[in-house]
Coordinates of C-alpha atoms in Angstrom, one line a residue:
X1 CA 123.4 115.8 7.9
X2 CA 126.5 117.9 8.5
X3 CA 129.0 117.8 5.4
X4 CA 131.8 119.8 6.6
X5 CA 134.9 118.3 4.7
X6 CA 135.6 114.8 6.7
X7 CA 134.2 116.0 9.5
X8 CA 130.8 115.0 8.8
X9 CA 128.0 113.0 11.3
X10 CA 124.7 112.1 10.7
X11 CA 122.2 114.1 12.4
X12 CA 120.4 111.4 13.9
X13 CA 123.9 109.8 15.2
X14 CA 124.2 113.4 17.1
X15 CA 120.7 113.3 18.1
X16 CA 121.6 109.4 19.6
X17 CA 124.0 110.2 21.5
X18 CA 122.6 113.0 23.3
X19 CA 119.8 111.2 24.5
X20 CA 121.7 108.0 25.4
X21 CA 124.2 110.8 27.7
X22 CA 120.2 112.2 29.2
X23 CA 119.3 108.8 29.8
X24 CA 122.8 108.1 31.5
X25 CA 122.3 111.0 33.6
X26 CA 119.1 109.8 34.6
X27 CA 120.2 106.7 35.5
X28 CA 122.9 107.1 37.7
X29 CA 120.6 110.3 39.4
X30 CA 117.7 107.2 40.2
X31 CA 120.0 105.0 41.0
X32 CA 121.7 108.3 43.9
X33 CA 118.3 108.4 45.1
X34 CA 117.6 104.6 45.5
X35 CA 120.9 103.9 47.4
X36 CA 119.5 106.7 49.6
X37 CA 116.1 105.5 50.0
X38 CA 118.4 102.1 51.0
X39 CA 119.8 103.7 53.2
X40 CA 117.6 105.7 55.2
X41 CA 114.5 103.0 55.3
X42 CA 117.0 100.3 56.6
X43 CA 116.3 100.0 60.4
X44 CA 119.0 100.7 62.1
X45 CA 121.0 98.1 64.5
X46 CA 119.7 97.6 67.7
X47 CA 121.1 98.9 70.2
X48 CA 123.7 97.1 72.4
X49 CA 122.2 95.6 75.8
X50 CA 122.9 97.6 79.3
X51 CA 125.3 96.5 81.2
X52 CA 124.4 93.7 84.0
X53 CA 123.9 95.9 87.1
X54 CA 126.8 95.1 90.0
X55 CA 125.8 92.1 91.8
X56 CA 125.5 92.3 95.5
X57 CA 128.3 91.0 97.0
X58 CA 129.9 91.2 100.8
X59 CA 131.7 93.6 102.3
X60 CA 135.3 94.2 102.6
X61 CA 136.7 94.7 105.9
X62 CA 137.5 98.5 105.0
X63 CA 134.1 99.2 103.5
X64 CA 132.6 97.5 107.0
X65 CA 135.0 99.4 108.8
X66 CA 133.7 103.0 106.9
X67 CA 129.9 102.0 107.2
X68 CA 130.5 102.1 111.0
X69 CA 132.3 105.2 111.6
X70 CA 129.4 107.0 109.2
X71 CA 126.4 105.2 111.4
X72 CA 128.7 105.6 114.8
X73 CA 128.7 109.2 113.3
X74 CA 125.1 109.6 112.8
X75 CA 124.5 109.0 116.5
X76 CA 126.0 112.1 117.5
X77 CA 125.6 114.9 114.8
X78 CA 122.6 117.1 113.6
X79 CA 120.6 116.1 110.5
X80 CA 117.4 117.1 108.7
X81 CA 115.2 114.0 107.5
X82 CA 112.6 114.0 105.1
X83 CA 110.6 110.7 105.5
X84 CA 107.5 108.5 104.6
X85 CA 106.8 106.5 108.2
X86 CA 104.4 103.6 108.4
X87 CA 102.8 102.8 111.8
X88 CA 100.0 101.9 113.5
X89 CA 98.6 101.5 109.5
X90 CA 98.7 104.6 108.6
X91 CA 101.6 106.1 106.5
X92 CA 102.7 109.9 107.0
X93 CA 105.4 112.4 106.0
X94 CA 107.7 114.3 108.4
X95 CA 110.4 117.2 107.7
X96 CA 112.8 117.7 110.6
X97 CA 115.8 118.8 112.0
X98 CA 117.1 117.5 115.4
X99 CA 120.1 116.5 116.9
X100 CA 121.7 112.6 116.7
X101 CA 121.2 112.2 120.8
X102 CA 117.5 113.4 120.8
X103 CA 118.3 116.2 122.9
X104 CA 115.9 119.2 120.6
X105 CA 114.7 119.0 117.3
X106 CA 112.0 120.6 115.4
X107 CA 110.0 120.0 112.3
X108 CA 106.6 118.8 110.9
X109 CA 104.4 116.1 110.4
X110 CA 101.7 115.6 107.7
X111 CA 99.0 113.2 107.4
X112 CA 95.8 112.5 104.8
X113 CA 97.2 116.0 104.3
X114 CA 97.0 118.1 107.2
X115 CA 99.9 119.3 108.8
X116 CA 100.8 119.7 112.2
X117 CA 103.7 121.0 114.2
X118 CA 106.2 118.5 115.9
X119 CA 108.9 119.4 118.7
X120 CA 111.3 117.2 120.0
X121 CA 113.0 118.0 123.6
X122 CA 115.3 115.7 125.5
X123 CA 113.6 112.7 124.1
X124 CA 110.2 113.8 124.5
X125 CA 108.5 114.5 121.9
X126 CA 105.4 117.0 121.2
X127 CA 103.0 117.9 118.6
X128 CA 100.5 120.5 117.9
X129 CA 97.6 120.3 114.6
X130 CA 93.7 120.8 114.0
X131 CA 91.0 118.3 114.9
X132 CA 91.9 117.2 111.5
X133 CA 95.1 116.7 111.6
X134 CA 94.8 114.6 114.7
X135 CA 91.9 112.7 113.6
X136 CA 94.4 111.0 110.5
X137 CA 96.7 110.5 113.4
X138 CA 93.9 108.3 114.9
X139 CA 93.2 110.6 118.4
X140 CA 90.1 111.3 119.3
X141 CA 88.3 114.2 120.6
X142 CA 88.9 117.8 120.9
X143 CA 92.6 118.9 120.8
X144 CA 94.2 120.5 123.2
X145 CA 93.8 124.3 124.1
X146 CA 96.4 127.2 123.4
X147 CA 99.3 126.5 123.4
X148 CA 98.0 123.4 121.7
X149 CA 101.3 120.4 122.3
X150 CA 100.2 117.5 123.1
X151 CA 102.7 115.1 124.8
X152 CA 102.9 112.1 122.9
X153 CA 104.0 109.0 124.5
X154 CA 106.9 106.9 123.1
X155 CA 104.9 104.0 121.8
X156 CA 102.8 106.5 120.0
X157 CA 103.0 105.7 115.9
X158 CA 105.4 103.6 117.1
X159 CA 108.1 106.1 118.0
X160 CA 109.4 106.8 114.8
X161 CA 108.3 110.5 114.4
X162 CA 111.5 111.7 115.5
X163 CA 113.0 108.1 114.6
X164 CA 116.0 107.9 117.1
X165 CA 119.3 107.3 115.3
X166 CA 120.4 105.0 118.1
X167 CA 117.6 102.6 116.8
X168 CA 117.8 102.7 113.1
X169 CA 121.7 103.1 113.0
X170 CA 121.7 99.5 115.5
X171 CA 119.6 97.6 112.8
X172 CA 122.6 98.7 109.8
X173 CA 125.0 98.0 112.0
X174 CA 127.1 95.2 109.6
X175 CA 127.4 91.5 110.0
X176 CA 128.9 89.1 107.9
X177 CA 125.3 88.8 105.9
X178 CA 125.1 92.3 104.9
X179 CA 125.8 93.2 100.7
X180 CA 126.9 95.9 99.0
X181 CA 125.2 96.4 95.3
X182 CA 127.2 99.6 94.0
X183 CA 126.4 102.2 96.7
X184 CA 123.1 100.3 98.1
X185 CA 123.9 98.7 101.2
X186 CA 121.7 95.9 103.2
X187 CA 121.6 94.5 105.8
X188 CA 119.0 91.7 106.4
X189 CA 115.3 93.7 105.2
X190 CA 117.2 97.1 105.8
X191 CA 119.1 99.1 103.4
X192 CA 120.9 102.4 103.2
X193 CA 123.1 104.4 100.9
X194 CA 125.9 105.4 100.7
X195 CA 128.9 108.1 98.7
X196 CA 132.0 107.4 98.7
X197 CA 131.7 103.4 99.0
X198 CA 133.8 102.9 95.9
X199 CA 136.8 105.4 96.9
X200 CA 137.9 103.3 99.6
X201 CA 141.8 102.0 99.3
X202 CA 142.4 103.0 102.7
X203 CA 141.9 103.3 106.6
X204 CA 141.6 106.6 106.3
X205 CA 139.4 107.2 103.3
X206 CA 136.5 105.7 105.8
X207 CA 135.7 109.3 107.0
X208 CA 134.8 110.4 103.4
X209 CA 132.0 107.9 103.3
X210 CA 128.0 109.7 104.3
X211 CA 124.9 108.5 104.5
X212 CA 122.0 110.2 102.4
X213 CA 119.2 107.5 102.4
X214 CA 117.8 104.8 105.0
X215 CA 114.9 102.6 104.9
X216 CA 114.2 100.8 108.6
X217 CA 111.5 99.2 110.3
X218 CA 109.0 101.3 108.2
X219 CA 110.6 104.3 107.8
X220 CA 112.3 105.5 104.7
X221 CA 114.2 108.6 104.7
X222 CA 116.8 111.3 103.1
X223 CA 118.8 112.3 105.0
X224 CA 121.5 115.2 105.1
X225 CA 123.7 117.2 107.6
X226 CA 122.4 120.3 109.5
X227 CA 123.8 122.7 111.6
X228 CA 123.0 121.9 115.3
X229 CA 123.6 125.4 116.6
X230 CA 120.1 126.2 113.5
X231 CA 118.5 122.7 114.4
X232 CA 118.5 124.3 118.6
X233 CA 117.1 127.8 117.6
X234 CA 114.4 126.6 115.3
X235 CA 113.7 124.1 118.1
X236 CA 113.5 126.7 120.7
X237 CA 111.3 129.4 118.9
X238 CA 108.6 127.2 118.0
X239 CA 108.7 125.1 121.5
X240 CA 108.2 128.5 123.7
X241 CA 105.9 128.2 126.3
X242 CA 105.0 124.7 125.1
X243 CA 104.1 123.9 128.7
X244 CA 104.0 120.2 129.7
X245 CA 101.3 119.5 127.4
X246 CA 98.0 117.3 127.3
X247 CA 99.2 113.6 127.3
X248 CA 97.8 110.7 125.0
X249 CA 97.0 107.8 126.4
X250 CA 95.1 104.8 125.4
X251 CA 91.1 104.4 126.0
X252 CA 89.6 101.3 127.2
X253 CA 89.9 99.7 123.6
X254 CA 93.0 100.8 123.3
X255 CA 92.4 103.6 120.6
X256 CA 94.0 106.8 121.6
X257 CA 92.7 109.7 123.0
X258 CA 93.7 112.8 124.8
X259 CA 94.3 112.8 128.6
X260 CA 93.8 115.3 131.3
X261 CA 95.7 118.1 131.4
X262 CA 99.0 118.5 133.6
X263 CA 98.9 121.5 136.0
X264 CA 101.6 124.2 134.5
X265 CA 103.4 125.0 137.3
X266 CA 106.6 124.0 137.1
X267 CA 107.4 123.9 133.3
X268 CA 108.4 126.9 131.2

């Protein structure tokens, strides 16, 4: 006990209050850490929903008007296409380059992968692969000799190889069913897409529109500008000497096979 004058306080009243300020301290440290324990193990709130996507809805006479300037456009320009084809039951991949009125093009083809070269010249259109390579193209028998092109006819794979944008342009072309659904168009079981959709607010904002993506009649592809004066020389280095080539033709059950050779006279 302290006896100093009046200022005087039990030992064990000193000793009291210490602890009761410890156990204060304690208390509002536990109760620190179980607001935080709170706080942290409480899930958090689930995150809002996504937005509905844009429902598919017709098109406005501009938008129609700008879809048929860019497909009018595509007839008549150089482009390189990357696509998946389907025909004849079989699915293959081509990477080309060729012109919008099938005048020269160049590029190749790959199927149950073997590749194969393909050249396209005034509408006619070649290719040159392996016994492989033509066997997943369903053509039997040898392959031609050097220089190897083989003159494919235009029913052959159903003539999408080099699929002609006078065909595939015809089946977008719109009508009062086809929708727009943000930049995907369609028309009937065909679709494309297309930039610059959503900028129209006038006649002239049409020629801003392209076309990067098509899917037609079995054949889905990218699609993006090239230069035609590149698309010609490619076409023409890799089509020298081609000759007339060995022609496909159908056997008699109709399966495909290689015909005889045309004499060379007469073609470069």
């Amino acid at each position: 006990m302290q006896t100093d004058g009046s200022n005087w306080r039990s030992d064990r009243e000193w000793d009291g209050r210490f602890i009761l300020r410890i156990v204060g301290v304690v208390a509002l440290v536990l109760a620190a850490i179980a607001v935080t324990a709170f706080v942290v193990s409480r899930p958090a709130p689930p995150a809002p929903p996504p937005p509905p996507p844009p429902a598919a809805r017709p098109l406005t006479a501009l938008e129609a008007a700008g879809i048929n300037f860019v497909l009018d456009h595509q007839r008549s320009v150089a482009s390189r296409v990357a696509a998946t084809i389907t025909a004849e039951g079989r699915t293959i991949s081509v990477q080309l380059a060729y012109t919008g009125d099938m005048a020269t093009g160049s590029g190749t083809v790959t199927a149950a992968r073997t590749r194969g070269d393909a050249l396209l010249e005034q509408g006619n259109v070649f290719l040159r692969g392996d016994q492989a390579f033509w066997t997943a193209l369903g053509v039997a028998g040898p392959p031609p000799g050097e220089p190897g092109w083989a003159a494919v006819p235009p029913d052959f794979l159903e003539g999408k190889v080099f699929y002609s944008p006078a065909q595939w342009t015809a089946a977008l072309t719109p009508s009062p069913t086809a929708r727009l659904e943000g930049g995907t168009y369609t028309m009937g079981k065909w679709s494309a897409r297309f930039n610059g959709l959503g900028e129209i607010v006038g006649a002239a904002d049409s020629k801003g529109i392209t076309l990067n993506h098509y899917a037609v009649n079995g054949v889905e592809a990218d699609v993006a500008p090239a230069d035609p004066n590149e698309v010609a020389g490619a076409a023409a280095a890799l089509g020298t000497d081609h000759g007339p080539g060995v022609p496909l033709t159908r056997d008699q059950v109709g399966a495909w096979a290689f015909g005889p050779a045309a004499p060379p006279s007469g073609h470069r």
